[in-house]
Coordinates of N, CA and C in Angstrom, one line a residue:
H1 N 69.6 156.8 58.6 CA 70.5 155.9 57.8 C 70.7 156.5 56.4
C2 N 71.9 156.5 56.0 CA 72.2 157.1 54.7 C 72.7 156.1 53.6
F3 N 72.7 154.8 53.9 CA 73.2 153.9 52.9 C 72.3 152.7 52.8
I4 N 72.2 152.2 51.6 CA 71.4 151.0 51.2 C 72.3 150.2 50.3
W5 N 72.4 148.9 50.6 CA 73.2 148.0 49.7 C 72.1 147.1 49.0
A6 N 72.3 146.9 47.7 CA 71.3 146.1 47.0 C 71.9 145.3 45.9
A7 N 71.3 144.2 45.5 CA 71.7 143.4 44.4 C 71.3 144.1 43.1
E8 N 72.1 144.0 42.1 CA 71.7 144.6 40.8 C 71.8 143.6 39.7
G9 N 70.8 143.6 38.8 CA 70.8 142.6 37.7 C 69.4 142.3 37.4
G10 N 69.2 141.9 36.1 CA 67.8 141.7 35.6 C 67.4 140.2 35.6
G11 N 68.3 139.3 35.8 CA 68.0 137.9 35.8 C 69.2 137.1 36.2
L12 N 69.0 135.8 36.1 CA 70.1 134.9 36.5 C 71.1 134.5 35.4
V13 N 70.5 134.3 34.2 CA 71.3 133.8 33.1 C 72.2 134.9 32.6
G14 N 73.5 134.6 32.5 CA 74.4 135.5 31.9 C 74.8 136.7 32.8
Q15 N 74.3 136.7 34.0 CA 74.6 137.8 34.9 C 75.9 137.5 35.7
E16 N 76.4 138.5 36.4 CA 77.5 138.3 37.4 C 77.0 138.8 38.7
A17 N 77.6 138.3 39.8 CA 77.3 138.8 41.1 C 77.6 140.3 41.2
K18 N 76.6 141.1 41.6 CA 76.8 142.5 41.6 C 76.0 143.1 42.8
L19 N 76.7 143.9 43.6 CA 76.1 144.7 44.7 C 76.4 146.1 44.5
V20 N 75.4 147.0 44.8 CA 75.6 148.4 44.7 C 75.4 149.0 46.1
K21 N 76.2 150.1 46.4 CA 76.0 150.9 47.6 C 75.4 152.2 47.2
L22 N 74.2 152.4 47.7 CA 73.4 153.6 47.4 C 73.4 154.6 48.5
G23 N 73.6 155.9 48.3 CA 73.4 156.9 49.3 C 72.0 157.5 49.2
V24 N 71.4 157.7 50.3 CA 70.0 158.2 50.3 C 69.9 159.5 51.1
C25 N 71.0 160.0 51.5 CA 70.9 161.3 52.2 C 71.4 162.4 51.3
S26 N 71.0 163.7 51.6 CA 71.4 164.8 50.7 C 72.9 164.9 50.6
T27 N 73.7 164.6 51.6 CA 75.1 164.7 51.5 C 75.8 163.7 50.6
A28 N 75.1 162.5 50.5 CA 75.6 161.4 49.6 C 74.4 160.7 49.0
S29 N 74.2 160.9 47.7 CA 73.0 160.3 47.1 C 73.4 159.7 45.8
G30 N 72.6 158.7 45.4 CA 72.9 157.9 44.2 C 73.8 156.7 44.4
T31 N 74.3 156.2 43.3 CA 75.2 155.0 43.4 C 76.6 155.5 43.8
L32 N 77.0 155.0 45.0 CA 78.3 155.5 45.5 C 79.5 154.5 45.2
A33 N 79.1 153.2 45.1 CA 80.2 152.2 44.8 C 79.5 150.9 44.3
E34 N 80.3 150.1 43.6 CA 79.8 148.8 43.1 C 80.8 147.7 43.4
W35 N 80.3 146.5 43.6 CA 81.1 145.3 43.8 C 80.6 144.3 42.8
T36 N 81.5 143.7 42.0 CA 81.1 142.6 41.1 C 82.1 141.5 41.2
L37 N 81.6 140.3 40.9 CA 82.5 139.1 40.9 C 82.0 138.2 39.7
K38 N 82.9 138.2 38.7 CA 82.6 137.4 37.5 C 82.6 135.9 37.8
G39 N 81.8 135.2 37.1 CA 81.7 133.7 37.3 C 80.8 133.3 38.4
F40 N 80.1 134.2 39.0 CA 79.2 133.9 40.1 C 77.9 134.6 40.0
L41 N 76.9 134.1 40.6 CA 75.6 134.7 40.7 C 75.2 134.9 42.1
L42 N 74.4 135.9 42.5 CA 74.0 136.1 43.8 C 72.9 135.1 44.0
A43 N 73.0 134.3 45.1 CA 72.0 133.3 45.4 C 70.9 133.8 46.3
A44 N 71.1 134.9 47.0 CA 70.2 135.6 47.9 C 70.7 137.0 48.2
E45 N 69.8 137.8 48.8 CA 70.2 139.1 49.1 C 71.4 139.1 50.2
A46 N 72.3 140.0 50.0 CA 73.4 140.2 51.0 C 72.9 140.7 52.3
T47 N 73.6 140.3 53.4 CA 73.2 140.7 54.7 C 74.3 141.6 55.3
F48 N 73.9 142.8 55.8 CA 74.9 143.7 56.4 C 75.1 143.3 57.9
V49 N 76.4 143.2 58.2 CA 76.8 142.9 59.6 C 77.7 144.1 60.1
P50 N 77.1 144.9 61.0 CA 77.9 146.1 61.4 C 79.1 145.7 62.2
N51 N 80.1 146.6 62.2 CA 81.3 146.5 62.9 C 80.9 146.6 64.4
S52 N 81.5 145.8 65.3 CA 81.1 145.8 66.7 C 81.6 147.0 67.4
E53 N 82.6 147.6 66.9 CA 83.2 148.9 67.4 C 82.5 150.1 66.8
A54 N 82.3 151.1 67.6 CA 81.7 152.3 67.0 C 82.5 152.8 65.8
G55 N 81.8 153.2 64.8 CA 82.5 153.7 63.6 C 81.5 154.4 62.7
A56 N 81.8 154.5 61.5 CA 81.0 155.1 60.5 C 79.8 154.2 60.2
E57 N 78.7 154.8 59.7 CA 77.5 154.0 59.5 C 77.7 152.8 58.6
D58 N 78.6 153.0 57.6 CA 78.9 151.9 56.7 C 80.1 151.0 57.1
S59 N 80.5 151.1 58.4 CA 81.5 150.3 58.9 C 81.0 148.9 59.2
G60 N 81.4 147.9 58.4 CA 80.9 146.5 58.6 C 81.1 145.7 57.3
W61 N 80.4 144.6 57.2 CA 80.6 143.7 56.1 C 79.3 143.3 55.5
L62 N 79.3 143.0 54.2 CA 78.2 142.4 53.6 C 78.5 140.9 53.4
L63 N 77.6 140.0 53.8 CA 77.7 138.6 53.6 C 76.9 138.3 52.4
A64 N 77.5 137.8 51.3 CA 76.8 137.6 50.0 C 76.9 136.1 49.7
P65 N 75.8 135.4 49.8 CA 75.7 134.0 49.3 C 75.8 133.9 47.8
L66 N 76.7 133.1 47.3 CA 76.9 133.1 45.8 C 76.7 131.7 45.3
Q67 N 76.6 131.6 44.0 CA 76.6 130.3 43.3 C 77.5 130.5 42.1
E68 N 78.4 129.6 41.8 CA 79.2 129.6 40.6 C 78.2 129.5 39.4
S69 N 78.4 130.3 38.4 CA 77.5 130.3 37.3 C 77.7 129.2 36.3
K70 N 78.7 128.4 36.4 CA 78.8 127.2 35.6 C 78.0 126.0 36.0
A71 N 77.7 125.1 35.1 CA 76.9 123.9 35.5 C 77.6 123.2 36.6
K72 N 76.8 122.7 37.6 CA 77.3 122.0 38.7 C 78.2 122.8 39.6
G73 N 78.1 124.2 39.5 CA 78.9 125.1 40.2 C 78.7 125.0 41.7
R74 N 79.7 125.3 42.5 CA 79.6 125.2 43.9 C 79.1 126.5 44.5
G75 N 78.5 126.4 45.7 CA 78.1 127.6 46.4 C 79.3 128.2 47.1
A76 N 79.2 129.5 47.4 CA 80.3 130.2 48.1 C 79.7 131.3 48.9
L77 N 80.5 131.9 49.8 CA 80.1 133.0 50.6 C 81.2 134.1 50.4
A78 N 80.8 135.3 49.9 CA 81.7 136.4 49.8 C 81.5 137.3 51.0
I79 N 82.6 137.8 51.6 CA 82.5 138.8 52.6 C 83.1 140.1 52.0
V80 N 82.2 141.1 51.9 CA 82.6 142.4 51.2 C 82.6 143.5 52.3
D81 N 83.7 144.3 52.2 CA 83.8 145.5 53.1 C 82.7 146.4 52.7
A82 N 81.7 146.7 53.6 CA 80.6 147.6 53.2 C 81.0 149.0 52.9
G83 N 82.1 149.5 53.5 CA 82.5 150.9 53.3 C 83.2 151.0 52.0
S84 N 84.2 150.2 51.7 CA 85.0 150.3 50.5 C 84.5 149.5 49.3
M85 N 83.6 148.6 49.6 CA 83.0 147.7 48.6 C 84.1 146.8 47.9
E86 N 85.1 146.4 48.7 CA 86.1 145.5 48.2 C 86.0 144.1 48.8
T87 N 86.4 143.1 48.1 CA 86.2 141.7 48.6 C 87.2 141.5 49.8
H88 N 86.6 141.1 50.9 CA 87.5 140.7 52.1 C 87.9 139.3 52.0
S89 N 86.9 138.4 51.7 CA 87.2 137.0 51.5 C 86.2 136.3 50.7
L90 N 86.5 135.2 50.1 CA 85.6 134.3 49.3 C 85.9 132.9 49.7
T91 N 84.9 132.2 50.3 CA 85.0 130.9 50.8 C 84.0 130.0 50.1
F92 N 84.5 128.9 49.5 CA 83.7 127.9 48.8 C 83.1 127.0 49.9
L93 N 81.8 126.6 49.7 CA 81.2 125.6 50.5 C 81.6 124.2 50.1
E94 N 81.6 123.3 51.1 CA 81.9 121.9 50.8 C 80.8 121.3 49.9
E95 N 81.1 120.3 49.1 CA 80.1 119.7 48.2 C 79.0 119.1 49.0
E96 N 79.3 118.6 50.1 CA 78.2 117.9 50.9 C 77.4 118.9 51.8
D97 N 77.8 120.2 51.8 CA 77.2 121.2 52.6 C 75.7 121.4 52.1
V98 N 74.8 121.4 53.0 CA 73.4 121.6 52.6 C 73.1 122.9 52.0
L99 N 74.0 123.9 52.2 CA 73.7 125.2 51.5 C 74.4 125.3 50.2
N100 N 75.0 124.2 49.7 CA 75.6 124.2 48.4 C 74.5 124.0 47.3
W101 N 74.0 125.1 46.8 CA 72.8 125.1 45.9 C 73.1 124.3 44.6
G102 N 74.3 124.1 44.2 CA 74.6 123.4 42.9 C 74.8 121.9 43.1
A103 N 74.7 121.4 44.3 CA 75.0 120.0 44.5 C 73.8 119.1 44.0

């Protein structure tokens, strides 16, 4: 495996949601790409979901649980393309949803 995706940041206050794609093989090493979303914090580590069709090792999506950084902010789920590190979608959770950390 040549890729690792990780959260980046030193704390919750004043941070923004940020994921980095790291290469760990000799052909691709160091930080390869970053994804950030202002106004949100990462609520937990992102989960990699591989593409069900055969493809590149980084073919798939990162599911990133988020929390709006404002007071009483809503929870959300970002789906990030793991290869390009671009936002695929951002869905807000309903206020009554049990996974809404800000409720």
